[in-house]
Amino acid sequence: MSIRNLDKLFKPASVALIGASAREHSLGAITLANLLGGGFQGEVWPVNPKYDELQGHRCYRKLAQLPKAPDLAILCTPPATIPGLIRELGALGTRAVIVMTASLDGGAEHGKLGQAMLKAAKPHLLRILGPGSMGLLVPRLGLNASFAHVPATPGKIAFISQSGALVSGVLDWAHAHGVGFSKFISLGGSFDVDFGDLLDYLAGDADTAAILLYMEDIQAARKFMSAARAASRSKPVIVLKAGREAAGAAMAAWHTGALAGSDAVYDAAIRRAGMLRVYSAEELFDAVETLTHIRAQRGERLAILCNGGGLGVMATDALVGSGGTLAELSPDTVIALEKALPRGWSHDNPVGLAGDAPVQRYVGAIKPLLDEPQADALLLLHAPTAMVSSVDIAEAVTPLIKATSRTVLTCLLGGSVVSPARQVFNRAGIPTYDTPEKAVHGFMQIVQYRRNQEMLMQVPAQLPMSATPRRARVREIVAAALAAGQTVLGECRSKEILAAYGIPVARTRMAADVEEALAVAAEIGYPVALKIHAPDIAHKSDVGGVALDLDTPDILRTAAAAMLKRVRRMRPDAQIDGFTVQQMARRPQSHELIVGVTTDAAFGPVILVGQGGLSVEVTADHAIGLPPLNMVLARDMLARTRVSKLLAGYRSQPAANVDAICHALIQVAELVADIGELAELDINPLVADADGVIALDARIRLQPGQKSDRLAIRPYPQELEQWVTWMEQPILLRPIRPEDAPQHLAMFHALDPDDVRLRFFTSMRELPLSQLARLTQIDYDRAMAFIATHTGPDGQPETLGVVRAVADPDNITADFAIAVRSALKGKGLGHILFEKLVDYFRSRGTEALVGEAMARNKGMQRLVKSFGGEVSPSEEPGVVNLHIGLRRS
């Protein structure tokens, strides 16, 4: 991940076009015309040995003749020339290149060109956009470094596309609708500059208020997820993902693989990163209209004010059909509306006005609805009439809407008649739509975006206390299986692994033949379940390989003989290793779930949960999430399934233990993080009821040689845990976890007010939940926070101090901060924590730790100097800069 030298791509002082041409409609001619015709104030240098002059500008025959190294170079020459030109440009001092040339085909030649470009650019840290890029536009600078057929106007939206065809279409659409852009970027092949780099850059771009992505695939999932999660914390990121119907090539033998199509995985990743997904180009810009103008919204209940019953019905149908919630009006609001409206009004939500309602009636009705405590947003619907001016209505209600803290959306039905009224709302930054359905869809986009953002900010509950997973035993099982050439683990071994991670399993034993099965059943105790044990048979019930509720030895003997005969007839090719005998789990008020793992080509391992049993593919009721998980994320996954409503209980059916289900999901995610060879897992069924969960059947597939960083989100780095002795007592230094939030809050409350000012540069009595989430839910791939913790007097974990740093995308510097409980200052704990941080960032190649402190914070300055750091005055009064070089001399 890197934003290094991207400023040369987006803010060049000079641009060289290699392959500029006079040939009409050629790539070099169109691009040169765009460069010269957009109002760019920098230098433009055409390069082509065939010409002395092009479009009134001197044309240079070779790069060595240029007045100096161009900040940005655009290459429109044949593929074979590209690596050499990049090498030459890098040696000159150019640091950014757009390669418009595409490879001759999309296969091996494309890969060869990409790798050759990267090799040529690497010594010079030169950045490459492309190959096959249509270029980029920065309208504020008048820079049109593209061969687009229409220009872009300045605006606050950044658009990134993997499709050149969509670039043209979106530019056309935006031109017609008056939509402007801060940056407009065609990615092309993405061998160097990709979505992750651009998200990192645009997250800090003051000219950009929202980021739009047109995405076809992702290559570097972890880099993308880190950048996306960071960017979406600061501004809306909206994704149009193509190829929804193209499911991943899953093995039919595995339920989870068959269910977890690639599009569902992308959906889970977009949700996890706090972004919003849309499904058409029109929705993309509607979402910008909505999200860039929304207020802080507390909930999902909508109030509707309309001047016609039909409008209200259309909006209500659209809302309910989308899963939205119509707000109930409180008695106080009804009383206020009765005073403002004539008899015969609806007395309910939607609030209907007569078609001839004057302006003041709109004002009188909107005031109580903006104050309605049970409504989180308001939709104003208006159809034009001859009795009252739409513009007058818009001008009268706009001051009220601007003064409220609620989200308000408007819909003006019609065309040219209501256009001036729409302009009133547009100038005031109030979202406006032309149909009730579009307005409701805009509201539901806000709802979904808010849900996704809340997942970024939620503080998870404390994990239930459980034994540490027996990781060493699981690694023994996996190593032994792979050494024996086994990649599919049978039921017994799979269940042993699950049990080692704290997931309850039904007691199960292997039996080589019928006589051994009888002996195992006698030991386990009747009734039992008998299953065929054959690694070649994925779905045992499909071949009659399962018999339940066997009460006696005679019944078991008869069932086993019939099962062998049946399976051998239906699958004569299968290797049969015997039977498994399982204690019968009688749980009459339980639900059958599936919990599984599959490995996605782009995002690596993903977790699945949903309704299980024999009909799992038919019901197709499941949700997907990316590991690692916590209680908040696990609950969200479960809540997205239809079976979750049954798990909540109904009539005489008690509610299932949802915490136990979520804990099982978390443990499966931890298993995936720990065991790199685990490629697929099916637990079906996982039986859940009020007493908890139990896995009745399980199967694991291993795949050796998988990458250590295969998870799209870096899991908790357990290897960094360290016990040390401090003040003659053992304390644990470890990375912070989301579940540490309660202890982190307690530590904040244990700081003296002056220490709070020294740490946060301001007086704070409370730590907002959003900031608490940011402090405890860190991205381990680019940030680290170590806490010192021990068991407090009440037997609960207690955080004594914390040190943290966040690295820039290029890993050059990391900004640090430290806090220790006020009562423990001056006892050496800060030095222990800081040493841990310094060692960690030095090991990951970071060049320096940097920070700021108040000038009167002498303790911090002494700490920095004790590690060989420097303290220097800041431009800000009363503040000093801190710097610790990490490179060893």
PDB file of C-alpha atoms in Angstrom, residues 65 100 341 343 363 420 465 551 558 584 666 701 780 836 840:
ATOM      1  CA  GLN A  65      15.410  16.690 -25.416  1.00  0.00           C
ATOM      2  CA  MET A 100      -2.854   4.080 -22.067  1.00  0.00           C
ATOM      3  CA  LEU A 341     -54.626  21.237   9.617  1.00  0.00           C
ATOM      4  CA  ARG A 343     -60.705  18.534   9.715  1.00  0.00           C
ATOM      5  CA  VAL A 363     -45.211  25.165   7.267  1.00  0.00           C
ATOM      6  CA  PRO A 420     -37.443  25.907 -10.102  1.00  0.00           C
ATOM      7  CA  MET A 465     -14.864 -16.636  29.345  1.00  0.00           C
ATOM      8  CA  ASP A 551     -32.038 -48.179  20.504  1.00  0.00           C
ATOM      9  CA  THR A 558     -29.461 -54.686  11.122  1.00  0.00           C
ATOM     10  CA  MET A 584     -27.921 -39.413  19.902  1.00  0.00           C
ATOM     11  CA  ILE A 666     -16.091 -16.471  16.595  1.00  0.00           C
ATOM     12  CA  ARG A 701     -10.748 -29.907   3.874  1.00  0.00           C
ATOM     13  CA  TYR A 780      -3.454  -4.522  12.729  1.00  0.00           C
ATOM     14  CA  LYS A 836       7.410  -2.752  23.045  1.00  0.00           C
ATOM     15  CA  TYR A 840       7.503  -3.683  16.887  1.00  0.00           C
TER      16      TYR A 840
END
